[in-house]
PDB file of N, CA, C and O in Angstrom:
ATOM      1  N   UNK A   1       2.707   0.492 -10.178  1.00  0.00           N
ATOM      2  CA  UNK A   1       3.339   1.407 -10.089  1.00  0.00           C
ATOM      3  C   UNK A   1       3.169   2.502 -11.313  1.00  0.00           C
ATOM      4  O   UNK A   1       3.504   3.391 -11.094  1.00  0.00           O
ATOM      5  N   UNK A   2       2.701   2.203 -12.594  1.00  0.00           N
ATOM      6  CA  UNK A   2       2.253   3.106 -13.562  1.00  0.00           C
ATOM      7  C   UNK A   2       1.445   4.096 -13.071  1.00  0.00           C
ATOM      8  O   UNK A   2       1.979   5.376 -13.213  1.00  0.00           O
ATOM      9  N   UNK A   3       0.779   3.774 -12.286  1.00  0.00           N
ATOM     10  CA  UNK A   3      -0.251   5.051 -11.569  1.00  0.00           C
ATOM     11  C   UNK A   3       0.323   5.911 -11.184  1.00  0.00           C
ATOM     12  O   UNK A   3       0.407   7.045 -10.793  1.00  0.00           O
ATOM     13  N   UNK A   4       1.237   5.489 -10.010  1.00  0.00           N
ATOM     14  CA  UNK A   4       1.916   6.473  -9.035  1.00  0.00           C
ATOM     15  C   UNK A   4       3.201   7.302  -9.877  1.00  0.00           C
ATOM     16  O   UNK A   4       3.142   8.323  -9.997  1.00  0.00           O
ATOM     17  N   UNK A   5       3.659   6.519 -11.196  1.00  0.00           N
ATOM     18  CA  UNK A   5       4.692   7.311 -11.575  1.00  0.00           C
ATOM     19  C   UNK A   5       4.042   8.250 -12.645  1.00  0.00           C
ATOM     20  O   UNK A   5       4.152   9.738 -12.771  1.00  0.00           O
ATOM     21  N   UNK A   6       2.663   8.210 -13.000  1.00  0.00           N
ATOM     22  CA  UNK A   6       1.659   9.307 -13.968  1.00  0.00           C
ATOM     23  C   UNK A   6       1.467  10.279 -12.960  1.00  0.00           C
ATOM     24  O   UNK A   6       1.430  11.423 -13.305  1.00  0.00           O
ATOM     25  N   UNK A   7       1.317   9.872 -11.624  1.00  0.00           N
ATOM     26  CA  UNK A   7       0.849  10.802 -10.749  1.00  0.00           C
ATOM     27  C   UNK A   7       2.040  11.861 -10.070  1.00  0.00           C
ATOM     28  O   UNK A   7       1.632  12.979 -10.307  1.00  0.00           O
ATOM     29  N   UNK A   8       2.989  11.269 -10.200  1.00  0.00           N
ATOM     30  CA  UNK A   8       4.138  12.155  -9.782  1.00  0.00           C
ATOM     31  C   UNK A   8       4.802  12.916 -11.123  1.00  0.00           C
ATOM     32  O   UNK A   8       4.876  14.138 -11.125  1.00  0.00           O
ATOM     33  N   UNK A   9       4.580  12.545 -12.652  1.00  0.00           N
ATOM     34  CA  UNK A   9       4.635  13.135 -13.691  1.00  0.00           C
ATOM     35  C   UNK A   9       3.799  14.194 -13.778  1.00  0.00           C
ATOM     36  O   UNK A   9       4.044  15.677 -14.155  1.00  0.00           O
ATOM     37  N   UNK A  10       2.413  14.003 -13.140  1.00  0.00           N
ATOM     38  CA  UNK A  10       1.265  15.172 -13.275  1.00  0.00           C
ATOM     39  C   UNK A  10       1.660  16.393 -12.406  1.00  0.00           C
ATOM     40  O   UNK A  10       1.496  17.675 -12.278  1.00  0.00           O
ATOM     41  N   UNK A  11       2.449  16.032 -11.329  1.00  0.00           N
ATOM     42  CA  UNK A  11       2.958  17.438 -10.158  1.00  0.00           C
ATOM     43  C   UNK A  11       4.116  17.844 -10.612  1.00  0.00           C
ATOM     44  O   UNK A  11       4.730  18.476  -9.958  1.00  0.00           O
ATOM     45  N   UNK A  12       5.113  17.487 -12.023  1.00  0.00           N
ATOM     46  CA  UNK A  12       5.956  18.217 -12.243  1.00  0.00           C
ATOM     47  C   UNK A  12       7.252  17.227 -12.043  1.00  0.00           C
ATOM     48  O   UNK A  12       8.592  17.788 -12.353  1.00  0.00           O
ATOM     49  N   UNK A  13       7.113  15.775 -11.883  1.00  0.00           N
ATOM     50  CA  UNK A  13       8.359  15.298 -11.855  1.00  0.00           C
ATOM     51  C   UNK A  13       8.787  14.642 -12.829  1.00  0.00           C
ATOM     52  O   UNK A  13       7.941  14.335 -13.826  1.00  0.00           O
ATOM     53  N   UNK A  14      10.019  14.481 -13.028  1.00  0.00           N
ATOM     54  CA  UNK A  14      10.322  14.167 -14.663  1.00  0.00           C
ATOM     55  C   UNK A  14      11.514  13.036 -14.436  1.00  0.00           C
ATOM     56  O   UNK A  14      12.232  13.141 -13.463  1.00  0.00           O
ATOM     57  N   UNK A  15      11.544  12.010 -15.237  1.00  0.00           N
ATOM     58  CA  UNK A  15      12.352  10.878 -15.106  1.00  0.00           C
ATOM     59  C   UNK A  15      13.687  11.708 -15.256  1.00  0.00           C
ATOM     60  O   UNK A  15      14.148  12.119 -16.132  1.00  0.00           O
ATOM     61  N   UNK A  16      14.924  10.879 -14.422  1.00  0.00           N
ATOM     62  CA  UNK A  16      16.302  11.311 -14.828  1.00  0.00           C
ATOM     63  C   UNK A  16      17.450  10.117 -14.412  1.00  0.00           C
ATOM     64  O   UNK A  16      16.789   8.954 -14.041  1.00  0.00           O
ATOM     65  N   UNK A  17      18.381  10.064 -14.976  1.00  0.00           N
ATOM     66  CA  UNK A  17      19.221   9.097 -14.548  1.00  0.00           C
ATOM     67  C   UNK A  17      19.472   8.730 -13.316  1.00  0.00           C
ATOM     68  O   UNK A  17      19.721   9.742 -12.377  1.00  0.00           O
ATOM     69  N   UNK A  18      20.022   7.517 -12.669  1.00  0.00           N
ATOM     70  CA  UNK A  18      20.439   7.185 -11.700  1.00  0.00           C
ATOM     71  C   UNK A  18      21.254   8.037 -10.767  1.00  0.00           C
ATOM     72  O   UNK A  18      22.322   8.585 -11.923  1.00  0.00           O
ATOM     73  N   UNK A  19      21.241   8.671  -9.545  1.00  0.00           N
ATOM     74  CA  UNK A  19      22.433   9.605  -9.279  1.00  0.00           C
ATOM     75  C   UNK A  19      23.525   8.824  -8.525  1.00  0.00           C
ATOM     76  O   UNK A  19      23.311   7.550  -7.863  1.00  0.00           O
ATOM     77  N   UNK A  20      24.556   9.215  -8.170  1.00  0.00           N
ATOM     78  CA  UNK A  20      25.799   8.566  -7.627  1.00  0.00           C
ATOM     79  C   UNK A  20      25.422   8.039  -6.094  1.00  0.00           C
ATOM     80  O   UNK A  20      24.644   9.407  -5.614  1.00  0.00           O
ATOM     81  N   UNK A  21      25.501   7.279  -5.491  1.00  0.00           N
ATOM     82  CA  UNK A  21      25.391   7.076  -4.134  1.00  0.00           C
ATOM     83  C   UNK A  21      23.802   6.435  -3.976  1.00  0.00           C
ATOM     84  O   UNK A  21      23.673   6.293  -3.001  1.00  0.00           O
ATOM     85  N   UNK A  22      23.294   6.381  -4.911  1.00  0.00           N
ATOM     86  CA  UNK A  22      21.939   5.755  -4.625  1.00  0.00           C
ATOM     87  C   UNK A  22      21.609   4.039  -3.939  1.00  0.00           C
ATOM     88  O   UNK A  22      22.285   3.251  -4.266  1.00  0.00           O
ATOM     89  N   UNK A  23      21.019   4.042  -3.394  1.00  0.00           N
ATOM     90  CA  UNK A  23      20.867   2.724  -2.373  1.00  0.00           C
ATOM     91  C   UNK A  23      20.475   1.878  -3.221  1.00  0.00           C
ATOM     92  O   UNK A  23      20.844   0.799  -2.933  1.00  0.00           O
ATOM     93  N   UNK A  24      19.482   2.338  -4.058  1.00  0.00           N
ATOM     94  CA  UNK A  24      18.924   1.274  -5.072  1.00  0.00           C
ATOM     95  C   UNK A  24      20.237   0.466  -6.053  1.00  0.00           C
ATOM     96  O   UNK A  24      20.109  -0.444  -6.383  1.00  0.00           O
ATOM     97  N   UNK A  25      21.126   1.339  -6.117  1.00  0.00           N
ATOM     98  CA  UNK A  25      22.217   0.870  -6.833  1.00  0.00           C
ATOM     99  C   UNK A  25      23.151  -0.064  -6.297  1.00  0.00           C
ATOM    100  O   UNK A  25      23.634  -1.007  -6.763  1.00  0.00           O
ATOM    101  N   UNK A  26      23.336   0.254  -4.879  1.00  0.00           N
ATOM    102  CA  UNK A  26      24.211  -0.341  -4.092  1.00  0.00           C
ATOM    103  C   UNK A  26      23.485  -1.532  -3.672  1.00  0.00           C
ATOM    104  O   UNK A  26      24.285  -2.658  -3.415  1.00  0.00           O
ATOM    105  N   UNK A  27      22.265  -1.835  -3.917  1.00  0.00           N
ATOM    106  CA  UNK A  27      21.581  -3.233  -3.280  1.00  0.00           C
ATOM    107  C   UNK A  27      21.350  -3.941  -4.758  1.00  0.00           C
ATOM    108  O   UNK A  27      20.402  -4.979  -4.610  1.00  0.00           O
ATOM    109  N   UNK A  28      21.758  -3.669  -5.832  1.00  0.00           N
ATOM    110  CA  UNK A  28      21.435  -4.089  -7.351  1.00  0.00           C
ATOM    111  C   UNK A  28      20.103  -3.968  -7.701  1.00  0.00           C
ATOM    112  O   UNK A  28      19.405  -5.049  -8.542  1.00  0.00           O
ATOM    113  N   UNK A  29      19.257  -2.555  -7.121  1.00  0.00           N
ATOM    114  CA  UNK A  29      17.796  -2.728  -8.056  1.00  0.00           C
ATOM    115  C   UNK A  29      17.857  -1.556  -8.918  1.00  0.00           C
ATOM    116  O   UNK A  29      16.938  -1.084  -9.665  1.00  0.00           O
ATOM    117  N   UNK A  30      19.052  -0.934  -9.148  1.00  0.00           N
ATOM    118  CA  UNK A  30      19.297  -0.122 -10.354  1.00  0.00           C
ATOM    119  C   UNK A  30      18.309   0.029 -11.414  1.00  0.00           C
ATOM    120  O   UNK A  30      17.580   0.800 -12.123  1.00  0.00           O
ATOM    121  N   UNK A  31      18.332  -1.534 -11.608  1.00  0.00           N
ATOM    122  CA  UNK A  31      17.751  -1.727 -13.189  1.00  0.00           C
ATOM    123  C   UNK A  31      16.361  -1.419 -13.432  1.00  0.00           C
ATOM    124  O   UNK A  31      15.728  -1.162 -14.369  1.00  0.00           O
ATOM    125  N   UNK A  32      15.750  -1.667 -12.258  1.00  0.00           N
ATOM    126  CA  UNK A  32      14.128  -1.845 -11.760  1.00  0.00           C
ATOM    127  C   UNK A  32      13.607  -0.647 -11.184  1.00  0.00           C
ATOM    128  O   UNK A  32      12.672  -0.395 -11.097  1.00  0.00           O
ATOM    129  N   UNK A  33      14.478   0.393 -10.860  1.00  0.00           N
ATOM    130  CA  UNK A  33      14.085   1.271 -10.065  1.00  0.00           C
ATOM    131  C   UNK A  33      13.697   2.677 -11.424  1.00  0.00           C
ATOM    132  O   UNK A  33      14.416   2.756 -12.110  1.00  0.00           O
ATOM    133  N   UNK A  34      13.219   3.901 -10.922  1.00  0.00           N
ATOM    134  CA  UNK A  34      12.589   5.002 -11.876  1.00  0.00           C
ATOM    135  C   UNK A  34      13.273   5.891 -10.551  1.00  0.00           C
ATOM    136  O   UNK A  34      12.695   6.155  -9.743  1.00  0.00           O
ATOM    137  N   UNK A  35      14.114   6.731 -11.378  1.00  0.00           N
ATOM    138  CA  UNK A  35      14.505   7.886 -10.650  1.00  0.00           C
ATOM    139  C   UNK A  35      13.965   8.962 -11.281  1.00  0.00           C
ATOM    140  O   UNK A  35      14.125   9.246 -12.410  1.00  0.00           O
ATOM    141  N   UNK A  36      13.486  10.075 -10.356  1.00  0.00           N
ATOM    142  CA  UNK A  36      12.554  11.281 -10.448  1.00  0.00           C
ATOM    143  C   UNK A  36      13.126  12.600 -10.089  1.00  0.00           C
ATOM    144  O   UNK A  36      13.815  12.584  -8.749  1.00  0.00           O
ATOM    145  N   UNK A  37      13.105  13.569 -10.581  1.00  0.00           N
ATOM    146  CA  UNK A  37      13.497  15.088  -9.878  1.00  0.00           C
ATOM    147  C   UNK A  37      12.197  15.944 -10.048  1.00  0.00           C
ATOM    148  O   UNK A  37      11.296  15.790 -11.263  1.00  0.00           O
ATOM    149  N   UNK A  38      12.122  16.606  -9.041  1.00  0.00           N
ATOM    150  CA  UNK A  38      10.937  17.537  -9.205  1.00  0.00           C
ATOM    151  C   UNK A  38      11.510  18.799 -10.219  1.00  0.00           C
ATOM    152  O   UNK A  38      12.448  19.406  -9.962  1.00  0.00           O
ATOM    153  N   UNK A  39      10.724  19.205 -11.120  1.00  0.00           N
ATOM    154  CA  UNK A  39      11.124  20.224 -11.938  1.00  0.00           C
ATOM    155  C   UNK A  39      10.706  21.781 -11.477  1.00  0.00           C
ATOM    156  O   UNK A  39       9.312  21.645 -11.830  1.00  0.00           O
ATOM    157  N   UNK A  40      11.266  22.430 -10.942  1.00  0.00           N
ATOM    158  CA  UNK A  40      10.851  23.653 -10.095  1.00  0.00           C
ATOM    159  C   UNK A  40      10.152  24.544 -11.296  1.00  0.00           C
ATOM    160  O   UNK A  40       9.440  25.179 -10.665  1.00  0.00           O
ATOM    161  N   UNK A  41      10.233  24.451 -12.639  1.00  0.00           N
ATOM    162  CA  UNK A  41       9.901  25.570 -13.287  1.00  0.00           C
ATOM    163  C   UNK A  41       8.441  25.289 -13.192  1.00  0.00           C
ATOM    164  O   UNK A  41       7.783  26.070 -13.379  1.00  0.00           O
ATOM    165  N   UNK A  42       8.274  23.987 -13.336  1.00  0.00           N
ATOM    166  CA  UNK A  42       6.810  23.548 -13.566  1.00  0.00           C
ATOM    167  C   UNK A  42       5.793  23.948 -12.033  1.00  0.00           C
ATOM    168  O   UNK A  42       5.009  24.333 -12.391  1.00  0.00           O
ATOM    169  N   UNK A  43       6.844  23.682 -10.978  1.00  0.00           N
ATOM    170  CA  UNK A  43       5.783  23.915  -9.832  1.00  0.00           C
ATOM    171  C   UNK A  43       5.815  25.426  -9.579  1.00  0.00           C
ATOM    172  O   UNK A  43       4.759  25.884  -9.473  1.00  0.00           O
ATOM    173  N   UNK A  44       6.351  26.449  -9.948  1.00  0.00           N
ATOM    174  CA  UNK A  44       6.268  27.693  -9.834  1.00  0.00           C
ATOM    175  C   UNK A  44       5.704  28.088 -10.998  1.00  0.00           C
ATOM    176  O   UNK A  44       4.415  29.301 -10.850  1.00  0.00           O
ATOM    177  N   UNK A  45       5.342  27.682 -12.209  1.00  0.00           N
ATOM    178  CA  UNK A  45       4.361  28.090 -13.248  1.00  0.00           C
ATOM    179  C   UNK A  45       2.721  27.857 -12.344  1.00  0.00           C
ATOM    180  O   UNK A  45       1.972  28.482 -12.460  1.00  0.00           O
ATOM    181  N   UNK A  46       2.908  26.636 -11.943  1.00  0.00           N
ATOM    182  CA  UNK A  46       1.720  25.930 -11.273  1.00  0.00           C
ATOM    183  C   UNK A  46       0.960  27.023 -10.117  1.00  0.00           C
ATOM    184  O   UNK A  46       0.006  27.370  -9.839  1.00  0.00           O
ATOM    185  N   UNK A  47       2.269  27.452  -9.100  1.00  0.00           N
ATOM    186  CA  UNK A  47       2.048  28.098  -8.061  1.00  0.00           C
ATOM    187  C   UNK A  47       1.447  29.729  -8.539  1.00  0.00           C
ATOM    188  O   UNK A  47       0.549  30.203  -8.195  1.00  0.00           O
ATOM    189  N   UNK A  48       1.688  30.239  -9.794  1.00  0.00           N
ATOM    190  CA  UNK A  48       1.653  31.319 -10.234  1.00  0.00           C
ATOM    191  C   UNK A  48       0.123  31.320 -10.588  1.00  0.00           C
ATOM    192  O   UNK A  48      -0.618  32.430 -10.324  1.00  0.00           O
ATOM    193  N   UNK A  49      -0.328  30.326 -11.307  1.00  0.00           N
ATOM    194  CA  UNK A  49      -1.482  30.204 -11.885  1.00  0.00           C
ATOM    195  C   UNK A  49      -2.671  30.117 -10.689  1.00  0.00           C
ATOM    196  O   UNK A  49      -3.630  30.836 -10.653  1.00  0.00           O
ATOM    197  N   UNK A  50      -2.260  29.555  -9.415  1.00  0.00           N
ATOM    198  CA  UNK A  50      -3.112  29.466  -8.502  1.00  0.00           C
ATOM    199  C   UNK A  50      -3.345  30.559  -7.678  1.00  0.00           C
ATOM    200  O   UNK A  50      -4.387  30.875  -7.444  1.00  0.00           O
ATOM    201  N   UNK A  51      -2.361  31.341  -7.635  1.00  0.00           N
ATOM    202  CA  UNK A  51      -2.433  32.534  -7.034  1.00  0.00           C
ATOM    203  C   UNK A  51      -3.005  33.295  -7.679  1.00  0.00           C
ATOM    204  O   UNK A  51      -3.668  34.355  -7.489  1.00  0.00           O
ATOM    205  N   UNK A  52      -2.838  33.604  -8.906  1.00  0.00           N
ATOM    206  CA  UNK A  52      -3.502  34.319 -10.002  1.00  0.00           C
ATOM    207  C   UNK A  52      -4.916  34.070 -10.000  1.00  0.00           C
ATOM    208  O   UNK A  52      -5.679  34.833 -10.140  1.00  0.00           O
ATOM    209  N   UNK A  53      -5.854  32.720  -9.860  1.00  0.00           N
ATOM    210  CA  UNK A  53      -7.091  32.167  -9.860  1.00  0.00           C
ATOM    211  C   UNK A  53      -7.744  32.776  -8.376  1.00  0.00           C
ATOM    212  O   UNK A  53      -8.781  33.150  -8.532  1.00  0.00           O
ATOM    213  N   UNK A  54      -6.681  33.037  -7.577  1.00  0.00           N
ATOM    214  CA  UNK A  54      -7.301  33.294  -5.892  1.00  0.00           C
ATOM    215  C   UNK A  54      -6.990  34.530  -5.869  1.00  0.00           C
ATOM    216  O   UNK A  54      -7.188  35.589  -4.589  1.00  0.00           O
ATOM    217  N   UNK A  55      -6.313  35.667  -6.894  1.00  0.00           N
ATOM    218  CA  UNK A  55      -5.927  36.897  -6.265  1.00  0.00           C
ATOM    219  C   UNK A  55      -6.435  38.096  -6.815  1.00  0.00           C
ATOM    220  O   UNK A  55      -7.476  38.625  -7.305  1.00  0.00           O
TER     221      UNK A  55
END
């Protein structure tokens, strides 16, 4: 999973605390789960760079 986590981080995802109502938490898996969220600022920066390179 280390490679998968690195891939997600390279695309702008960051680790975040578990969220309320998580299925992993209700199944007792929260301690082994990694919660991530997409950081929109990173995505927008990348999008502007791609558009600028092709525009």
